[in-house]
Short mmCIF file of C-alpha atoms in Angstrom, two decimals:
data_model
loop_
_atom_site.label_atom_id
_atom_site.label_comp_id
_atom_site.label_asym_id
_atom_site.label_seq_id
_atom_site.Cartn_x
_atom_site.Cartn_y
_atom_site.Cartn_z
CA MET A 3 14.77 9.48 31.51
CA SER A 4 18.08 9.60 33.26
CA SER A 5 20.66 7.17 33.42
CA PHE A 6 20.34 4.67 36.66
CA GLU A 7 21.97 1.70 38.07
CA LYS A 8 21.83 -0.97 40.60
CA THR A 9 24.96 -2.41 42.19
CA VAL A 10 25.01 -5.94 43.61
CA THR A 11 27.48 -8.56 44.25
CA GLU A 12 28.86 -10.05 41.04
CA HIS A 13 29.06 -13.81 40.33
CA PRO A 14 32.46 -14.96 41.68
CA ALA A 15 33.27 -17.29 38.88
CA ALA A 16 34.88 -16.33 35.57
CA PRO A 17 34.44 -15.31 32.79
CA ARG A 18 32.58 -12.21 33.52
CA ILE A 19 29.66 -11.97 31.10
CA SER A 20 27.96 -8.55 30.42
CA ILE A 21 24.45 -8.67 28.59
CA ALA A 22 23.88 -5.85 26.06
CA LEU A 23 20.12 -5.23 25.42
CA ALA A 24 18.71 -2.62 22.89
CA THR A 25 14.95 -1.66 23.65
CA PHE A 26 12.29 0.30 21.75
CA ASN A 27 8.46 0.29 22.57
CA GLY A 28 9.06 -3.32 23.78
CA ILE A 29 6.76 -3.31 26.60
CA ARG A 30 4.64 -6.30 25.30
CA PHE A 31 7.37 -8.99 25.70
CA LEU A 32 10.29 -7.09 27.62
CA ARG A 33 8.96 -8.45 30.95
CA GLU A 34 9.23 -12.04 30.00
CA GLN A 35 12.76 -11.57 28.58
CA LEU A 36 13.86 -9.80 31.85
CA GLN A 37 12.52 -12.58 33.93
CA SER A 38 14.56 -15.17 31.72
CA LEU A 39 17.84 -13.11 32.51
CA SER A 40 17.27 -12.84 36.20
CA GLY A 41 16.50 -16.56 36.32
CA GLN A 42 19.75 -17.60 34.77
CA THR A 43 21.77 -20.36 36.38
CA TRP A 44 24.85 -18.35 35.90
CA LEU A 45 24.23 -14.72 36.54
CA PRO A 46 25.88 -11.87 34.44
CA CYS A 47 28.19 -9.35 35.95
CA GLU A 48 25.99 -6.77 34.65
CA LEU A 49 23.06 -5.79 32.19
CA VAL A 50 23.59 -2.81 30.03
CA VAL A 51 20.50 -1.46 28.30
CA ALA A 52 20.45 1.04 25.64
CA ASP A 53 16.93 2.42 24.97
CA ASP A 54 16.15 4.10 21.72
CA GLY A 55 13.32 6.51 22.98
CA SER A 56 10.67 4.23 23.93
CA SER A 57 7.12 5.88 24.45
CA ASP A 58 5.06 2.65 25.49
CA GLY A 59 6.06 2.00 29.18
CA THR A 60 9.45 0.25 28.42
CA GLN A 61 11.34 2.68 30.50
CA ALA A 62 9.05 2.21 33.59
CA GLU A 63 9.44 -1.48 33.16
CA LEU A 64 13.40 -1.19 33.05
CA GLU A 65 13.17 1.19 36.23
CA ARG A 66 11.29 -1.69 37.93
CA PHE A 67 13.71 -4.23 36.98
CA VAL A 68 16.61 -2.23 38.10
CA LYS A 69 15.18 -2.58 41.70
CA VAL A 70 14.68 -6.32 41.63
CA ALA A 71 17.61 -7.63 39.41
CA PRO A 72 20.05 -9.90 41.04
CA PHE A 73 22.86 -8.31 39.15
CA PRO A 74 23.96 -4.78 38.26
CA VAL A 75 21.75 -2.93 35.69
CA ARG A 76 22.53 0.19 33.79
CA VAL A 77 19.99 1.79 31.49
CA LEU A 78 21.38 4.26 28.92
CA PRO A 79 18.83 6.93 28.00
CA ALA A 80 18.43 7.78 24.33
CA GLN A 81 19.21 11.31 22.97
CA SER A 82 17.19 10.69 19.59
CA ARG A 83 15.84 7.82 17.54
CA GLN A 84 18.73 6.07 15.90
CA GLY A 85 17.64 2.40 15.40
CA SER A 86 18.49 -0.77 16.70
CA THR A 87 22.04 -1.25 15.40
CA ARG A 88 23.13 2.13 17.08
CA ALA A 89 21.39 1.32 20.30
CA PHE A 90 23.18 -2.03 20.48
CA GLU A 91 26.50 -0.16 19.60
CA ARG A 92 25.92 2.13 22.57
CA ALA A 93 25.24 -0.84 24.96
CA ILE A 94 28.28 -2.93 23.62
CA TYR A 95 30.64 0.09 24.24
CA THR A 96 29.56 0.48 27.72
CA CYS A 97 29.85 -3.19 28.85
CA GLY A 98 32.85 -4.10 31.12
CA GLY A 99 32.67 -7.75 31.10
CA ASP A 100 35.13 -10.13 29.56
CA VAL A 101 32.24 -11.42 27.36
CA ILE A 102 29.42 -9.60 25.76
CA ALA A 103 26.19 -11.53 25.05
CA LEU A 104 23.62 -9.73 22.91
CA CYS A 105 20.07 -9.84 23.91
CA ASP A 106 16.86 -8.81 22.17
CA GLN A 107 13.92 -7.49 23.95
CA ASP A 108 11.14 -9.93 22.93
CA ASP A 109 13.00 -13.11 22.88
CA ARG A 110 13.44 -15.42 25.83
CA TRP A 111 16.48 -17.04 27.05
CA HIS A 112 16.66 -20.74 28.45
CA LEU A 113 17.66 -20.67 31.96
CA GLU A 114 20.85 -22.37 31.51
CA LYS A 115 22.03 -20.24 28.35
CA LEU A 116 24.87 -18.19 30.20
CA GLN A 117 26.00 -21.32 32.25
CA ARG A 118 26.20 -23.14 29.00
CA PHE A 119 28.32 -20.40 27.43
CA ALA A 120 30.59 -19.90 30.31
CA ASN A 121 31.26 -23.71 30.52
CA ALA A 122 32.08 -23.52 26.71
CA LEU A 123 34.52 -20.62 27.11
CA GLU A 124 36.18 -22.16 30.02
CA ALA A 125 36.72 -25.35 28.03
CA GLU A 126 37.97 -23.46 25.11
CA PRO A 127 39.98 -20.18 26.46
CA ALA A 128 40.93 -19.42 22.81
CA ALA A 129 37.51 -19.14 21.62
CA GLY A 130 36.40 -15.83 20.30
CA TRP A 131 32.57 -16.45 20.33
CA VAL A 132 30.22 -19.22 21.33
CA PHE A 133 26.72 -19.74 19.62
CA SER A 134 23.97 -22.05 20.09
CA ASP A 135 20.68 -22.97 18.16
CA GLY A 136 17.45 -21.13 19.03
CA HIS A 137 13.76 -22.17 18.76
CA VAL A 138 11.45 -19.99 16.76
CA MET A 139 8.45 -18.98 18.65
CA ASP A 140 5.17 -16.83 17.71
CA LEU A 141 3.45 -14.17 19.62
CA ALA A 142 2.08 -16.65 22.14
CA GLY A 143 5.47 -18.14 22.85
CA GLN A 144 4.62 -21.40 20.64
CA ASP A 145 6.64 -22.81 17.99
CA PRO A 146 5.09 -22.01 14.64
CA ALA A 147 7.32 -23.98 12.34
CA GLY A 148 9.34 -26.49 14.29
CA CYS A 149 12.66 -24.98 13.01
CA ALA A 150 15.71 -23.59 14.68
CA ILE A 151 18.01 -20.62 13.83
CA ARG A 152 21.23 -19.16 14.48
CA HIS A 153 21.23 -15.51 15.49
CA ASP A 154 23.72 -12.70 14.86
CA ALA A 155 25.28 -14.14 11.80
CA TRP A 156 26.96 -10.83 10.66
CA MET A 157 28.77 -10.19 13.95
CA ILE A 158 29.61 -13.92 14.28
CA SER A 159 31.32 -13.84 11.08
CA LEU A 160 33.41 -10.85 11.95
CA VAL A 161 34.62 -12.41 15.13
CA GLU A 162 35.60 -15.67 13.46
CA ALA A 163 37.89 -13.85 11.25
CA VAL A 164 40.34 -13.65 14.08
CA ALA A 165 39.33 -16.39 16.57
CA PRO A 166 37.87 -19.82 16.67
CA SER A 167 34.33 -20.64 17.58
CA VAL A 168 32.28 -22.87 19.95
CA ALA A 169 29.27 -24.39 18.74
CA ILE A 170 26.42 -25.70 21.31
CA LYS A 171 23.93 -27.69 19.12
CA GLN A 172 21.03 -27.64 21.86
CA PRO A 173 18.66 -24.50 21.52
CA LEU A 174 19.28 -22.21 24.35
CA MET A 175 17.01 -19.17 23.49
CA SER A 176 13.70 -18.85 21.94
CA TYR A 177 13.45 -16.19 19.21
CA ARG A 178 9.99 -14.57 18.72
CA VAL A 179 8.81 -13.86 15.28
CA HIS A 180 6.21 -11.09 14.93
CA SER A 181 5.61 -8.13 12.55
CA GLY A 182 6.99 -5.41 14.76
CA GLN A 183 10.48 -6.61 14.66
CA GLU A 184 13.15 -4.09 13.17
CA ILE A 185 15.54 -6.78 12.23
CA GLY A 186 15.43 -10.67 11.88
CA LEU A 187 12.95 -13.04 10.72
CA ARG A 188 9.40 -11.69 10.76
CA GLU A 189 7.44 -14.64 9.61
CA ALA A 190 8.22 -18.25 9.73
CA GLY A 191 8.58 -20.09 6.48
CA MET A 192 9.87 -19.14 3.07
CA ASN A 193 6.55 -17.62 1.70
CA GLY A 194 6.26 -15.38 4.77
CA ARG A 195 9.77 -14.19 4.42
CA MET A 196 9.28 -13.45 0.81
CA ARG A 197 5.95 -11.47 1.56
CA ASN A 198 7.68 -9.42 4.31
CA GLY A 199 10.75 -8.75 2.10
CA LEU A 200 8.70 -7.60 -0.78
CA LYS A 201 6.61 -5.50 1.41
CA ARG A 202 9.78 -3.77 2.88
CA ALA A 203 10.97 -3.11 -0.39
CA PHE A 204 7.72 -1.38 -1.62
CA THR A 205 7.58 0.86 1.52
CA ALA A 206 11.58 1.54 1.77
CA LYS A 207 12.45 5.20 1.55
CA ARG A 208 13.48 6.04 -1.98
CA THR A 209 15.73 9.04 -1.55
CA GLY A 210 19.19 7.87 -3.03
CA PRO A 211 21.63 5.29 -1.63
CA ALA A 212 20.63 3.62 1.56
CA ALA A 213 22.44 4.99 4.72
CA ASP A 214 23.01 1.24 5.96
CA LEU A 215 25.15 0.66 2.81
CA HIS A 216 27.61 3.37 3.88
CA ARG A 217 27.41 2.35 7.41
CA ARG A 218 28.29 -1.44 6.18
CA LEU A 219 31.08 -0.03 4.14
CA ALA A 220 32.52 1.94 6.92
CA ALA A 221 32.47 -1.15 9.29
CA ILE A 222 34.15 -3.29 6.55
CA GLU A 223 36.91 -0.55 6.13
CA LEU A 224 37.61 -0.61 9.89
CA LEU A 225 37.46 -4.48 10.19
CA ARG A 226 39.98 -4.61 7.15
CA THR A 227 42.23 -2.42 9.05
CA ARG A 228 42.01 -4.53 12.39
CA LEU A 229 42.57 -7.90 10.00
CA SER A 230 45.51 -6.31 8.30
CA GLU A 231 47.41 -6.49 11.68
CA HIS A 232 46.70 -10.20 11.70
CA LEU A 233 48.05 -11.21 8.26
CA ASP A 234 50.16 -13.99 9.77
CA SER A 235 46.74 -15.69 10.42
CA VAL A 236 45.43 -18.02 7.61
CA ARG A 237 42.07 -17.33 9.05
CA ALA A 238 42.34 -13.37 8.95
CA ARG A 239 43.73 -13.60 5.26
CA ALA A 240 40.72 -15.56 4.21
CA SER A 241 38.28 -13.32 5.91
CA LEU A 242 40.06 -10.31 4.23
CA CYS A 243 39.53 -12.01 0.89
CA GLN A 244 35.76 -12.48 1.76
CA LEU A 245 35.38 -8.81 2.91
CA ASP A 246 36.84 -7.50 -0.38
CA LYS A 247 34.16 -9.40 -2.13
CA LEU A 248 31.38 -7.96 0.19
CA ARG A 249 32.88 -4.41 -0.36
CA THR A 250 32.69 -4.83 -3.89
CA HIS A 251 28.96 -5.89 -3.85
CA LEU A 252 28.10 -2.97 -1.60
CA HIS A 253 29.79 -0.47 -3.90
CA ALA A 254 27.96 -2.00 -6.64
CA ARG A 255 24.61 -1.43 -4.68
CA ALA A 256 25.55 2.13 -4.10
CA SER A 257 26.01 2.51 -7.76
CA ILE A 258 22.67 0.94 -8.65
CA ALA A 259 20.88 3.36 -6.25
CA ARG A 260 22.39 6.36 -8.15
CA ALA A 261 21.30 5.13 -11.56
CA ARG A 262 18.22 5.82 -13.53
CA LEU A 263 15.56 2.95 -13.50
CA PRO A 264 16.83 1.08 -16.70
CA GLY A 265 20.39 1.15 -15.11
CA ARG A 266 19.09 -0.02 -11.68
CA ILE A 267 17.20 -2.74 -13.38
CA ALA A 268 20.25 -3.91 -15.48
CA ARG A 269 22.96 -3.52 -12.76
CA ALA A 270 20.67 -5.31 -9.99
CA SER A 271 19.75 -8.15 -12.54
CA ALA A 272 23.71 -8.70 -13.04
CA GLU A 273 24.36 -8.82 -9.24
CA TRP A 274 21.55 -11.17 -8.83
CA ARG A 275 22.81 -13.50 -11.50
CA LEU A 276 26.05 -13.55 -9.72
CA GLY A 277 24.51 -14.75 -6.57
CA HIS A 278 25.68 -11.56 -4.63
CA TYR A 279 22.29 -10.44 -3.26
CA GLN A 280 21.83 -13.94 -1.90
CA ARG A 281 25.31 -14.22 -0.47
CA TYR A 282 26.02 -10.66 0.92
CA SER A 283 22.61 -8.88 1.35
CA SER A 284 18.97 -9.95 2.03
CA GLY A 285 18.22 -11.47 -1.29
CA ILE A 286 15.04 -10.55 -3.02
CA TYR A 287 14.33 -7.65 -0.56
CA SER A 288 17.75 -5.91 -1.04
CA ALA A 289 17.45 -6.44 -4.93
CA ALA A 290 13.89 -4.99 -5.06
CA ALA A 291 14.71 -2.11 -2.71
CA ASP A 292 17.64 -1.03 -4.93
CA VAL A 293 15.55 -1.20 -8.11
CA LEU A 294 12.56 0.56 -6.69
CA ARG A 295 14.45 3.45 -4.81
CA ARG A 296 14.43 6.86 -6.70
#
């Protein structure tokens, strides 16, 4: 699929909000999410979609949406399957708005979400990011557990290092829980998350240090460089301290992956007792994956 765009008149009010969306074989829920975007009471200045090589009709659905969307839409084709993280990176780097809103293909935004975010940013010009609560929903769009979540915690923590935040207590999106998700909650409730984490650990590739460890370490080094430019900020200095602790944990995980089984068990147990897996990784899943990897 080639890149394609639609140009319409942008929303006249500031700030200009770009939406970054990553897609991969999301036809089952994608139309519902796209409808929630086109129905926003505050329209974005653009939607940038990075597809990751879909083969299920997702690309055709995106082409259909380009023709009817009330805002500019740009779809970036995939050169190869790289995963959702890289897809989001491509979308984010292409966005041209003042603010970027991340969007998952299988969720559903409440129609006033961007309006509330824009109002919050206008009221707090120094804010670096805005977040809201979100409802969890099942395959049918119903609430399976009556709980709420906060999304994109890792990226939020990075932005918070150099800028204050605005919290909106009301849920402004519905987060869909299902087994096909690449990231995020796959089952509601502690037991469901535990089952899913252990399943992922047992089926993970066992071919040496995980590639995501190296990606996270590279991201940390980049962020440390940026934060070093803001050492006059108490917020930046505190974040730099936390980053150093995270970096130490990730280096420990990389060394665990290189060890023989007895060493992996001993080192992972030590990291677990220190609480590092719970604080800096994905808890039991990350610990089990490090031990089982061979």
